[in-house]
Amino acid sequence: MEFPPEGKVLVVGGAKISTKLPVIKNFLDKAEKVLIGGALANNFFKARGFDVGASVVDDAAGSVSPNLTSSEDVRLVLPEDILVSTDKTGEATPESYPVKNLDPAGIIVDIGPKTAKHFGEIIKNSSMVIWNGPMGLSEVDKFAEGTKIVAKAVAGAKYSIVGGGDTISAVGRLDLLGKFSYVSTGGGAMLAFLAGSKLPGLEALGYYD
């Protein structure tokens, strides 16, 4: 990953911030853009002082400093709108809201349509994209649109790396697994590598020499 950031895009979603925050921090000077979606984004909203209602927030959310979420850092791209529902089952009809106007009783279940389009455009203009983590509760059809748009954009990128169990499941449902340049089934190892940690297997092979 030691080459200029121009054209490189990191897309991070899912929920567990403890394993993904180190990756985000490591890539802020290695990627042109870092796109944040999924429940992971809720932690950044909360750090900015936004009410996230009944949405999922990782217990480690305190590790997201307001400085990291500064709107002045154009490399870090957070959702501008989100899809909100009153339940996680898909029985209720979800609605899109600007991030600042979330109903306190609502649950964030996906990125909104404006964000999905924006993310898709950034990805399509990239020279390389790395993606780990869905954009919402993609296992529920009503909440899967953001992940679908991102998945199709990543599949059409010049060079794409995809990893993580939930991500692979999501793209598998879309029959896109064969469209990516590289698919990593070792989600934890992938995140550790992207965070800059040394992996024992690679160290034994002399990768870091």
GROMACS .gro file of C-alpha atoms in nm:
model
  209
    1MET     CA    1   0.000   0.000   0.000
    2GLU     CA    2   0.306   0.224  -0.005
    3PHE     CA    3   0.231   0.428  -0.315
    4PRO     CA    4   0.074   0.771  -0.376
    5PRO     CA    5  -0.285   0.816  -0.250
    6GLU     CA    6  -0.413   0.974  -0.571
    7GLY     CA    7  -0.703   0.773  -0.707
    8LYS     CA    8  -0.708   0.528  -0.415
    9VAL     CA    9  -1.039   0.497  -0.227
   10LEU     CA   10  -1.110   0.311   0.097
   11VAL     CA   11  -1.472   0.217   0.171
   12VAL     CA   12  -1.546   0.105   0.526
   13GLY     CA   13  -1.882  -0.005   0.666
   14GLY     CA   14  -2.015  -0.262   0.908
   15ALA     CA   15  -2.033  -0.205   1.280
   16LYS     CA   16  -1.723  -0.293   1.484
   17ILE     CA   17  -1.523   0.024   1.524
   18SER     CA   18  -1.244  -0.129   1.734
   19THR     CA   19  -1.106  -0.319   1.431
   20LYS     CA   20  -1.185  -0.057   1.168
   21LEU     CA   21  -1.081   0.270   1.328
   22PRO     CA   22  -0.709   0.178   1.305
   23VAL     CA   23  -0.758   0.113   0.932
   24ILE     CA   24  -0.929   0.449   0.882
   25LYS     CA   25  -0.653   0.633   1.068
   26ASN     CA   26  -0.383   0.448   0.873
   27PHE     CA   27  -0.540   0.535   0.538
   28LEU     CA   28  -0.603   0.905   0.591
   29ASP     CA   29  -0.262   0.973   0.435
   30LYS     CA   30  -0.267   0.671   0.203
   31ALA     CA   31  -0.598   0.724   0.023
   32GLU     CA   32  -0.749   1.013  -0.165
   33LYS     CA   33  -1.088   0.942  -0.008
   34VAL     CA   34  -1.209   0.733   0.288
   35LEU     CA   35  -1.583   0.664   0.265
   36ILE     CA   36  -1.764   0.570   0.587
   37GLY     CA   37  -2.099   0.388   0.593
   38GLY     CA   38  -2.290   0.127   0.789
   39ALA     CA   39  -2.334   0.136   1.165
   40LEU     CA   40  -1.971   0.249   1.177
   41ALA     CA   41  -2.084   0.593   1.059
   42ASN     CA   42  -2.313   0.626   1.362
   43ASN     CA   43  -2.006   0.653   1.585
   44PHE     CA   44  -1.876   0.942   1.375
   45PHE     CA   45  -2.216   1.114   1.383
   46LYS     CA   46  -2.222   1.082   1.761
   47ALA     CA   47  -1.868   1.220   1.788
   48ARG     CA   48  -1.986   1.523   1.591
   49GLY     CA   49  -2.269   1.576   1.837
   50PHE     CA   50  -2.555   1.443   1.620
   51ASP     CA   51  -2.842   1.249   1.777
   52VAL     CA   52  -2.834   0.894   1.638
   53GLY     CA   53  -3.157   0.790   1.808
   54ALA     CA   54  -3.191   0.416   1.869
   55SER     CA   55  -2.923   0.331   1.612
   56VAL     CA   56  -2.638   0.089   1.679
   57VAL     CA   57  -2.329   0.252   1.830
   58ASP     CA   58  -2.017   0.054   1.921
   59ASP     CA   59  -1.918   0.068   2.289
   60ALA     CA   60  -1.575   0.183   2.175
   61ALA     CA   61  -1.726   0.493   2.009
   62GLY     CA   62  -1.545   0.714   2.258
   63SER     CA   63  -1.228   0.637   2.064
   64VAL     CA   64  -1.355   0.851   1.774
   65SER     CA   65  -1.221   1.197   1.847
   66PRO     CA   66  -1.401   1.509   1.719
   67ASN     CA   67  -1.075   1.601   1.543
   68LEU     CA   68  -1.097   1.287   1.331
   69THR     CA   69  -1.449   1.378   1.220
   70SER     CA   70  -1.363   1.736   1.131
   71SER     CA   71  -1.560   1.851   0.827
   72GLU     CA   72  -1.243   2.032   0.714
   73ASP     CA   73  -1.079   1.699   0.631
   74VAL     CA   74  -1.207   1.640   0.279
   75ARG     CA   75  -1.047   1.295   0.266
   76LEU     CA   76  -1.296   1.151   0.516
   77VAL     CA   77  -1.644   1.132   0.359
   78LEU     CA   78  -1.942   1.065   0.587
   79PRO     CA   79  -2.302   1.011   0.472
   80GLU     CA   80  -2.499   1.330   0.410
   81ASP     CA   81  -2.831   1.147   0.433
   82ILE     CA   82  -2.940   0.818   0.587
   83LEU     CA   83  -3.224   0.571   0.558
   84VAL     CA   84  -3.422   0.546   0.881
   85SER     CA   85  -3.677   0.292   1.000
   86THR     CA   86  -3.870   0.225   1.320
   87ASP     CA   87  -3.764  -0.141   1.315
   88LYS     CA   88  -3.489  -0.366   1.177
   89THR     CA   89  -3.714  -0.629   1.022
   90GLY     CA   90  -3.823  -0.440   0.712
   91GLU     CA   91  -4.190  -0.441   0.811
   92ALA     CA   92  -4.198  -0.062   0.843
   93THR     CA   93  -4.134   0.160   0.541
   94PRO     CA   94  -3.796   0.335   0.576
   95GLU     CA   95  -3.752   0.704   0.495
   96SER     CA   96  -3.444   0.907   0.408
   97TYR     CA   97  -3.339   1.203   0.622
   98PRO     CA   98  -3.050   1.447   0.626
   99VAL     CA   99  -2.807   1.336   0.897
  100LYS     CA  100  -2.879   1.643   1.109
  101ASN     CA  101  -3.255   1.578   1.112
  102LEU     CA  102  -3.274   1.221   1.241
  103ASP     CA  103  -3.588   1.131   1.436
  104PRO     CA  104  -3.468   1.029   1.787
  105ALA     CA  105  -3.703   0.730   1.771
  106GLY     CA  106  -3.558   0.612   1.441
  107ILE     CA  107  -3.296   0.351   1.360
  108ILE     CA  108  -3.037   0.415   1.089
  109VAL     CA  109  -3.052   0.112   0.857
  110ASP     CA  110  -2.867   0.226   0.543
  111ILE     CA  111  -2.697   0.521   0.378
  112GLY     CA  112  -2.941   0.752   0.199
  113PRO     CA  113  -2.988   0.783  -0.179
  114LYS     CA  114  -2.782   1.103  -0.212
  115THR     CA  115  -2.494   0.944  -0.024
  116ALA     CA  116  -2.515   0.621  -0.225
  117LYS     CA  117  -2.496   0.819  -0.549
  118HIS     CA  118  -2.207   1.031  -0.420
  119PHE     CA  119  -2.013   0.726  -0.299
  120GLY     CA  120  -2.074   0.553  -0.632
  121GLU     CA  121  -1.935   0.848  -0.827
  122ILE     CA  122  -1.621   0.865  -0.612
  123ILE     CA  123  -1.562   0.492  -0.653
  124LYS     CA  124  -1.616   0.498  -1.030
  125ASN     CA  125  -1.351   0.770  -1.064
  126SER     CA  126  -1.095   0.579  -0.857
  127SER     CA  127  -0.793   0.388  -0.983
  128MET     CA  128  -0.811   0.145  -0.691
  129VAL     CA  129  -1.077   0.075  -0.428
  130ILE     CA  130  -1.060  -0.130  -0.109
  131TRP     CA  131  -1.393  -0.220   0.052
  132ASN     CA  132  -1.474  -0.383   0.386
  133GLY     CA  133  -1.819  -0.371   0.546
  134PRO     CA  134  -2.175  -0.323   0.411
  135MET     CA  135  -2.342   0.018   0.407
  136GLY     CA  136  -2.637  -0.091   0.621
  137LEU     CA  137  -2.851  -0.389   0.718
  138SER     CA  138  -2.809  -0.529   0.368
  139GLU     CA  139  -2.951  -0.869   0.459
  140VAL     CA  140  -3.295  -0.699   0.463
  141ASP     CA  141  -3.405  -0.611   0.107
  142LYS     CA  142  -3.555  -0.274   0.204
  143PHE     CA  143  -3.225  -0.170   0.359
  144ALA     CA  144  -2.990  -0.308   0.093
  145GLU     CA  145  -2.993  -0.035  -0.173
  146GLY     CA  146  -2.689   0.155  -0.047
  147THR     CA  147  -2.480  -0.161  -0.037
  148LYS     CA  148  -2.604  -0.260  -0.384
  149ILE     CA  149  -2.502   0.073  -0.537
  150VAL     CA  150  -2.161   0.064  -0.370
  151ALA     CA  151  -2.107  -0.302  -0.467
  152LYS     CA  152  -2.185  -0.237  -0.833
  153ALA     CA  153  -1.957   0.068  -0.837
  154VAL     CA  154  -1.671  -0.128  -0.677
  155ALA     CA  155  -1.726  -0.414  -0.923
  156GLY     CA  156  -1.681  -0.165  -1.207
  157ALA     CA  157  -1.366  -0.006  -1.064
  158LYS     CA  158  -1.030  -0.040  -1.240
  159TYR     CA  159  -0.888  -0.242  -0.952
  160SER     CA  160  -1.088  -0.365  -0.653
  161ILE     CA  161  -1.015  -0.545  -0.326
  162VAL     CA  162  -1.310  -0.669  -0.120
  163GLY     CA  163  -1.308  -0.846   0.216
  164GLY     CA  164  -1.501  -0.931   0.529
  165GLY     CA  165  -1.767  -1.196   0.587
  166ASP     CA  166  -2.067  -0.961   0.576
  167THR     CA  167  -1.935  -0.788   0.265
  168ILE     CA  168  -1.876  -1.116   0.083
  169SER     CA  169  -2.226  -1.235   0.180
  170ALA     CA  170  -2.375  -0.911   0.046
  171VAL     CA  171  -2.196  -0.925  -0.289
  172GLY     CA  172  -2.271  -1.296  -0.312
  173ARG     CA  173  -2.643  -1.219  -0.297
  174LEU     CA  174  -2.588  -0.983  -0.590
  175ASP     CA  175  -2.391  -1.243  -0.791
  176LEU     CA  176  -2.092  -1.007  -0.809
  177LEU     CA  177  -1.818  -1.214  -0.645
  178GLY     CA  178  -1.645  -1.281  -0.975
  179LYS     CA  179  -1.637  -0.912  -1.067
  180PHE     CA  180  -1.368  -0.801  -0.821
  181SER     CA  181  -0.992  -0.806  -0.872
  182TYR     CA  182  -0.930  -0.973  -0.535
  183VAL     CA  183  -1.161  -1.112  -0.266
  184SER     CA  184  -1.024  -1.173   0.084
  185THR     CA  185  -1.203  -1.430   0.298
  186GLY     CA  186  -0.982  -1.347   0.597
  187GLY     CA  187  -1.166  -1.039   0.717
  188GLY     CA  188  -0.977  -0.999   1.045
  189ALA     CA  189  -0.638  -1.055   0.885
  190MET     CA  190  -0.728  -0.813   0.606
  191LEU     CA  191  -0.818  -0.541   0.856
  192ALA     CA  192  -0.500  -0.601   1.056
  193PHE     CA  193  -0.291  -0.574   0.739
  194LEU     CA  194  -0.470  -0.257   0.627
  195ALA     CA  195  -0.418  -0.108   0.974
  196GLY     CA  196  -0.044  -0.152   0.929
  197SER     CA  197   0.000  -0.449   1.164
  198LYS     CA  198   0.256  -0.716   1.084
  199LEU     CA  199   0.103  -1.055   1.003
  200PRO     CA  200   0.303  -1.360   1.123
  201GLY     CA  201   0.260  -1.547   0.794
  202LEU     CA  202   0.387  -1.257   0.585
  203GLU     CA  203   0.669  -1.194   0.831
  204ALA     CA  204   0.782  -1.557   0.796
  205LEU     CA  205   0.788  -1.513   0.418
  206GLY     CA  206   1.011  -1.207   0.449
  207TYR     CA  207   0.744  -0.963   0.328
  208TYR     CA  208   0.857  -0.693   0.572
  209ASP     CA  209   1.233  -0.731   0.509
   0.00000   0.00000   0.00000
